[in-house]
Coordinates of N, CA and C in Angstrom, one line a residue:
X1 N 31.3 -23.1 14.8 CA 29.9 -23.2 14.6 C 29.6 -23.9 13.2
X2 N 28.7 -24.8 13.2 CA 28.4 -25.6 12.0 C 27.2 -25.0 11.4
X3 N 27.2 -24.9 10.1 CA 26.0 -24.5 9.4 C 25.5 -25.6 8.6
X4 N 24.2 -25.8 8.6 CA 23.6 -26.9 7.7 C 23.7 -26.5 6.3
X5 N 23.5 -27.4 5.4 CA 23.7 -27.2 3.9 C 22.8 -26.1 3.4
X6 N 21.6 -26.1 3.9 CA 20.6 -25.0 3.4 C 21.1 -23.7 3.8
X7 N 21.5 -23.5 5.0 CA 22.0 -22.2 5.5 C 23.2 -21.8 4.7
X8 N 24.1 -22.7 4.4 CA 25.3 -22.4 3.6 C 24.9 -21.9 2.2
X9 N 24.0 -22.6 1.6 CA 23.5 -22.2 0.3 C 23.0 -20.8 0.3
X10 N 22.1 -20.4 1.3 CA 21.6 -19.1 1.4 C 22.7 -18.0 1.6
X11 N 23.6 -18.4 2.4 CA 24.7 -17.4 2.6 C 25.5 -17.2 1.3
X12 N 25.8 -18.3 0.6 CA 26.6 -18.1 -0.6 C 25.8 -17.4 -1.7
X13 N 24.5 -17.6 -1.7 CA 23.7 -16.8 -2.7 C 23.7 -15.4 -2.4
X14 N 23.7 -15.0 -1.1 CA 23.8 -13.6 -0.7 C 25.1 -13.0 -1.1
X15 N 26.2 -13.8 -0.8 CA 27.5 -13.3 -1.1 C 27.7 -13.2 -2.6
X16 N 27.2 -14.1 -3.3 CA 27.4 -14.0 -4.8 C 26.3 -13.2 -5.5
X17 N 25.4 -12.6 -4.7 CA 24.3 -11.7 -5.2 C 23.4 -12.4 -6.2
X18 N 23.2 -13.6 -6.0 CA 22.2 -14.3 -6.8 C 20.9 -14.3 -6.2
X19 N 19.8 -14.2 -6.9 CA 18.5 -14.3 -6.3 C 18.3 -15.7 -5.8
X20 N 17.4 -15.8 -4.8 CA 17.1 -17.1 -4.2 C 16.3 -17.9 -5.3
X21 N 16.4 -19.2 -5.1 CA 15.6 -20.1 -6.0 C 14.1 -19.7 -5.9
X22 N 13.4 -19.9 -6.9 CA 11.9 -19.5 -6.9 C 11.2 -20.2 -5.8
X23 N 11.5 -21.5 -5.5 CA 10.7 -22.2 -4.4 C 11.0 -21.6 -3.0
X24 N 12.1 -20.8 -2.9 CA 12.4 -20.3 -1.6 C 11.8 -18.9 -1.4
X25 N 11.3 -18.3 -2.5 CA 10.7 -17.0 -2.4 C 9.3 -17.1 -1.8
X26 N 9.0 -16.2 -0.9 CA 7.7 -16.2 -0.3 C 6.8 -15.3 -1.1
X27 N 5.6 -15.7 -1.5 CA 4.7 -14.8 -2.3 C 4.2 -13.7 -1.4
X28 N 4.2 -12.5 -2.0 CA 3.6 -11.4 -1.3 C 2.1 -11.5 -1.3
X29 N 1.6 -11.1 -0.2 CA 0.1 -11.1 0.0 C -0.5 -10.1 -0.9
X30 N -1.5 -10.5 -1.7 CA -2.1 -9.6 -2.7 C -3.4 -9.1 -2.0
X31 N -3.4 -7.9 -1.6 CA -4.5 -7.3 -0.9 C -5.6 -6.9 -1.8
X32 N -6.8 -6.9 -1.3 CA -8.0 -6.5 -2.1 C -7.9 -4.9 -2.3
X33 N -8.1 -4.5 -3.5 CA -8.0 -3.1 -3.8 C -9.3 -2.3 -3.6
X34 N -10.4 -3.0 -3.5 CA -11.7 -2.4 -3.4 C -11.8 -1.4 -2.3
X35 N -11.3 -1.7 -1.1 CA -11.4 -0.8 0.0 C -10.7 0.6 -0.2
X36 N -9.8 0.6 -1.1 CA -9.1 1.8 -1.4 C -9.9 2.7 -2.4
X37 N -10.8 2.1 -3.1 CA -11.6 2.9 -4.1 C -12.6 3.9 -3.4
X38 N -13.2 3.5 -2.3 CA -14.2 4.3 -1.7 C -13.6 5.7 -1.3
X39 N -12.5 5.7 -0.5 CA -12.0 7.0 -0.1 C -11.6 7.9 -1.3
X40 N -11.0 7.3 -2.3 CA -10.7 8.1 -3.5 C -11.9 8.6 -4.1
X41 N -13.0 7.8 -4.2 CA -14.2 8.3 -4.8 C -14.8 9.4 -3.9
X42 N -14.8 9.3 -2.6 CA -15.2 10.3 -1.7 C -14.5 11.6 -2.0
X43 N -13.2 11.5 -2.1 CA -12.4 12.7 -2.3 C -12.7 13.3 -3.7
X44 N -12.9 12.5 -4.7 CA -13.2 13.0 -6.0 C -14.5 13.8 -6.0
X45 N -15.5 13.2 -5.3 CA -16.8 14.0 -5.2 C -16.6 15.3 -4.5
X46 N -15.8 15.3 -3.4 CA -15.6 16.5 -2.7 C -14.8 17.5 -3.5
X47 N -13.8 17.1 -4.2 CA -13.0 18.0 -5.1 C -13.9 18.6 -6.1
X48 N -14.8 17.8 -6.7 CA -15.7 18.4 -7.7 C -16.7 19.4 -7.1
X49 N -17.2 19.1 -5.9 CA -18.0 20.1 -5.2 C -17.2 21.4 -4.9
X50 N -16.0 21.2 -4.4 CA -15.2 22.4 -4.0 C -14.8 23.2 -5.3
X51 N -14.6 22.5 -6.4 CA -14.3 23.3 -7.6 C -15.4 24.2 -8.1
X52 N -16.7 23.8 -7.7 CA -17.8 24.7 -8.0 C -18.0 25.8 -7.0
X53 N -17.5 25.6 -5.8 CA -17.6 26.6 -4.7 C -16.5 27.7 -4.8
X54 N -15.3 27.2 -5.2 CA -14.2 28.1 -5.1 C -13.9 28.8 -6.4
X55 N -13.4 30.0 -6.4 CA -13.1 30.7 -7.6 C -11.6 30.8 -7.9
X56 N -11.3 31.2 -9.2 CA -10.0 31.5 -9.6 C -9.0 30.3 -9.5
X57 N -7.8 30.6 -9.0 CA -6.8 29.5 -8.9 C -7.2 28.4 -8.0
X58 N -7.9 28.7 -6.9 CA -8.3 27.7 -5.9 C -9.3 26.8 -6.5
X59 N -10.2 27.3 -7.3 CA -11.2 26.5 -8.0 C -10.5 25.6 -9.0
X60 N -9.4 26.1 -9.7 CA -8.7 25.4 -10.7 C -7.9 24.2 -10.0
X61 N -7.3 24.5 -8.8 CA -6.6 23.5 -8.1 C -7.6 22.3 -7.7
X62 N -8.8 22.7 -7.3 CA -9.8 21.6 -7.0 C -10.2 20.8 -8.2
X63 N -10.3 21.5 -9.4 CA -10.6 20.8 -10.6 C -9.5 19.8 -11.0
X64 N -8.3 20.2 -10.8 CA -7.2 19.3 -11.0 C -7.2 18.1 -10.1
X65 N -7.5 18.4 -8.8 CA -7.5 17.3 -7.8 C -8.6 16.3 -8.2
X66 N -9.8 16.8 -8.7 CA -10.9 16.0 -9.1 C -10.4 15.1 -10.3
X67 N -9.8 15.7 -11.3 CA -9.4 15.0 -12.5 C -8.3 13.9 -12.1
X68 N -7.4 14.2 -11.3 CA -6.4 13.3 -10.9 C -7.0 12.1 -10.1
X69 N -8.0 12.4 -9.3 CA -8.7 11.4 -8.5 C -9.5 10.5 -9.4
X70 N -10.1 11.0 -10.5 CA -10.8 10.2 -11.5 C -9.8 9.3 -12.2
X71 N -8.6 9.8 -12.5 CA -7.6 8.9 -13.1 C -7.1 7.8 -12.2
X72 N -7.0 8.2 -10.9 CA -6.6 7.2 -9.9 C -7.7 6.1 -9.8
X73 N -8.9 6.4 -9.8 CA -10.0 5.4 -9.8 C -9.9 4.5 -11.0
X74 N -9.7 5.1 -12.2 CA -9.6 4.3 -13.4 C -8.5 3.4 -13.3
X75 N -7.3 3.8 -12.8 CA -6.1 3.0 -12.6 C -6.4 1.8 -11.7
X76 N -7.0 2.1 -10.6 CA -7.3 1.0 -9.6 C -8.3 0.0 -10.1
X77 N -9.3 0.5 -10.9 CA -10.2 -0.4 -11.5 C -9.5 -1.2 -12.6
X78 N -8.5 -0.7 -13.3 CA -7.7 -1.5 -14.2 C -6.9 -2.5 -13.5
X79 N -6.3 -2.2 -12.3 CA -5.6 -3.2 -11.6 C -6.5 -4.3 -11.1
X80 N -7.7 -3.9 -10.7 CA -8.7 -4.9 -10.2 C -9.1 -5.8 -11.3
X81 N -9.3 -5.3 -12.5 CA -9.6 -6.1 -13.7 C -8.5 -7.1 -14.0
X82 N -7.3 -6.7 -13.9 CA -6.2 -7.6 -14.2 C -6.1 -8.7 -13.1
X83 N -6.5 -8.4 -11.9 CA -6.5 -9.4 -10.9 C -7.8 -10.3 -10.8
X84 N -8.7 -10.0 -11.8 CA -9.9 -10.8 -11.8 C -11.0 -10.3 -10.8
X85 N -10.9 -9.1 -10.3 CA -11.9 -8.6 -9.3 C -12.9 -7.7 -10.1
X86 N -14.1 -7.9 -9.9 CA -15.2 -7.1 -10.5 C -15.4 -5.9 -9.6
X87 N -15.5 -4.7 -10.2 CA -15.7 -3.5 -9.5 C -16.9 -2.7 -10.1
X88 N -17.9 -2.4 -9.3 CA -18.9 -1.5 -9.7 C -19.1 -0.4 -8.7
X89 N -18.8 0.8 -9.1 CA -18.9 1.9 -8.2 C -20.2 2.7 -8.4
X90 N -20.9 3.0 -7.4 CA -22.1 3.8 -7.5 C -21.7 5.3 -7.3
X91 N -22.3 6.2 -8.1 CA -21.9 7.6 -8.0 C -22.3 8.1 -6.6
X92 N -21.4 9.0 -6.0 CA -21.7 9.5 -4.7 C -22.4 10.9 -4.9
X93 N -23.2 11.2 -3.9 CA -23.8 12.6 -4.0 C -22.8 13.6 -3.6
X94 N -23.1 14.9 -4.1 CA -22.2 16.0 -3.7 C -22.2 16.2 -2.2
X95 N -21.1 16.3 -1.6 CA -21.1 16.5 -0.1 C -21.6 17.9 0.2
X96 N -22.3 18.0 1.4 CA -22.9 19.3 1.7 C -22.2 20.0 2.9
X97 N -21.0 19.4 3.3 CA -20.3 20.0 4.4 C -19.7 21.4 4.1
X98 N -19.5 22.2 5.1 CA -18.8 23.5 4.8 C -17.4 23.3 4.2
X99 N -16.9 24.2 3.5 CA -15.7 24.1 2.8 C -14.5 23.7 3.6
X100 N -14.3 24.3 4.8 CA -13.2 24.0 5.7 C -13.3 22.5 6.1
X101 N -14.4 22.1 6.5 CA -14.6 20.7 7.0 C -14.4 19.7 5.9
X102 N -14.8 20.1 4.7 CA -14.7 19.2 3.6 C -13.2 19.0 3.2
X103 N -12.5 20.1 3.2 CA -11.0 20.1 2.9 C -10.3 19.2 4.0
X104 N -10.7 19.4 5.3 CA -10.0 18.7 6.4 C -10.3 17.2 6.2
X105 N -11.5 16.8 5.8 CA -11.8 15.4 5.6 C -11.0 14.8 4.4
X106 N -10.9 15.6 3.4 CA -10.1 15.2 2.2 C -8.6 15.0 2.6
X107 N -8.1 15.9 3.4 CA -6.7 15.8 3.9 C -6.5 14.5 4.6
X108 N -7.4 14.2 5.5 CA -7.3 12.9 6.3 C -7.3 11.7 5.4
X109 N -8.2 11.7 4.5 CA -8.3 10.5 3.6 C -7.1 10.4 2.7
X110 N -6.6 11.6 2.2 CA -5.4 11.5 1.4 C -4.2 11.0 2.2
X111 N -4.0 11.4 3.4 CA -2.9 10.9 4.2 C -3.0 9.4 4.4
X112 N -4.3 8.9 4.6 CA -4.5 7.5 4.8 C -4.2 6.7 3.5
X113 N -4.6 7.3 2.4 CA -4.3 6.7 1.1 C -2.8 6.6 0.8
X114 N -2.2 7.7 1.1 CA -0.7 7.8 0.9 C 0.0 6.7 1.7
X115 N -0.4 6.5 2.9 CA 0.2 5.4 3.7 C -0.1 4.0 3.1
X116 N -1.4 3.8 2.7 CA -1.7 2.5 2.0 C -1.0 2.3 0.7
X117 N -0.8 3.3 -0.1 CA -0.1 3.2 -1.3 C 1.4 2.8 -1.1
X118 N 2.0 3.5 -0.1 CA 3.4 3.3 0.3 C 3.5 1.8 0.7
X119 N 2.6 1.3 1.5 CA 2.7 -0.1 2.0 C 2.6 -1.0 0.8
X120 N 1.8 -0.7 -0.2 CA 1.5 -1.6 -1.3 C 2.6 -1.4 -2.4
X121 N 3.5 -0.5 -2.3 CA 4.5 -0.3 -3.3 C 5.5 -1.5 -3.5
X122 N 5.4 -2.5 -2.6 CA 6.2 -3.7 -2.8 C 5.5 -4.8 -3.6
X123 N 4.3 -4.5 -4.0 CA 3.5 -5.4 -4.8 C 4.3 -5.8 -6.1
X124 N 4.4 -7.1 -6.3 CA 5.3 -7.5 -7.5 C 4.7 -7.1 -8.8
X125 N 3.4 -7.0 -9.0 CA 2.8 -6.6 -10.2 C 2.6 -5.1 -10.4
X126 N 2.2 -4.4 -9.4 CA 1.8 -3.0 -9.5 C 2.5 -2.1 -8.5
X127 N 3.7 -2.5 -8.0 CA 4.4 -1.7 -7.1 C 4.7 -0.3 -7.6
X128 N 5.1 -0.2 -8.9 CA 5.5 1.1 -9.4 C 4.3 2.0 -9.5
X129 N 3.1 1.4 -9.8 CA 1.9 2.1 -9.9 C 1.5 2.7 -8.5
X130 N 1.6 1.8 -7.5 CA 1.4 2.3 -6.1 C 2.3 3.4 -5.6
X131 N 3.6 3.3 -6.1 CA 4.6 4.3 -5.7 C 4.2 5.6 -6.3
X132 N 3.7 5.6 -7.6 CA 3.2 6.8 -8.2 C 2.0 7.4 -7.6
X133 N 1.1 6.5 -7.2 CA -0.1 6.9 -6.5 C 0.2 7.5 -5.1
X134 N 1.2 7.0 -4.5 CA 1.7 7.5 -3.2 C 2.2 8.9 -3.4
X135 N 3.0 9.1 -4.4 CA 3.5 10.5 -4.7 C 2.4 11.4 -5.0
X136 N 1.4 11.0 -5.8 CA 0.3 11.9 -6.1 C -0.5 12.2 -4.8
X137 N -0.7 11.2 -3.9 CA -1.5 11.5 -2.7 C -0.7 12.5 -1.8
X138 N 0.6 12.4 -1.8 CA 1.5 13.3 -1.1 C 1.3 14.7 -1.6
X139 N 1.3 14.9 -2.9 CA 1.1 16.2 -3.6 C -0.3 16.7 -3.3
X140 N -1.3 15.8 -3.2 CA -2.7 16.3 -2.9 C -2.7 16.8 -1.5
X141 N -2.0 16.2 -0.6 CA -1.9 16.7 0.8 C -1.4 18.2 0.8
X142 N -0.4 18.4 0.1 CA 0.2 19.8 0.0 C -0.8 20.7 -0.6
X143 N -1.4 20.4 -1.6 CA -2.4 21.3 -2.3 C -3.6 21.5 -1.3
X144 N -4.1 20.5 -0.6 CA -5.2 20.7 0.3 C -4.8 21.7 1.4
X145 N -3.6 21.6 1.9 CA -3.1 22.5 3.0 C -3.0 23.9 2.4
X146 N -2.6 24.1 1.2 CA -2.5 25.4 0.5 C -3.9 26.0 0.5
X147 N -4.9 25.1 0.1 CA -6.3 25.6 0.0 C -6.8 26.0 1.4
X148 N -6.5 25.2 2.4 CA -7.0 25.5 3.8 C -6.3 26.8 4.2
X149 N -5.0 27.0 3.9 CA -4.4 28.3 4.3 C -4.9 29.5 3.6
X150 N -5.4 29.3 2.4 CA -6.0 30.4 1.6 C -7.3 30.8 2.1
X151 N -8.0 29.9 2.9 CA -9.3 30.3 3.4 C -9.2 31.4 4.5
X152 N -8.1 31.5 5.1 CA -7.8 32.5 6.1 C -7.9 34.0 5.6
X153 N -7.7 34.1 4.3 CA -7.7 35.5 3.7 C -9.0 36.2 3.8

């Protein structure tokens, strides 16, 4: 079997563990971050509302979720700014849904965000940030399920 010169070069680079030449590297697609901001903002408003409804440790968990969501929004706005994207978010009204339904909606959004962050963790500029946000979304899912389980009492 004959290999052309380009194929031989790529094989030897892999064998010698050298990175490929820059012109051979394919640029990663840089996705727009703005669509991720709205579900985080929705959850943040929901967590703030829940923190006012729930008492004790459960209320404290919701306050922490709200604070972490606010930090996530700030982080993503910072990434947008570095990418040259303008972001203006309008404040959302407090949700009026019953507690159980609100927690279930937050859980679904956190799961979707987790998946999106995991997908974007290969981003060359912000991959580590997305990995951290994925970890945080995973932890939020656990906390939401704890809160849902505590409603049964």
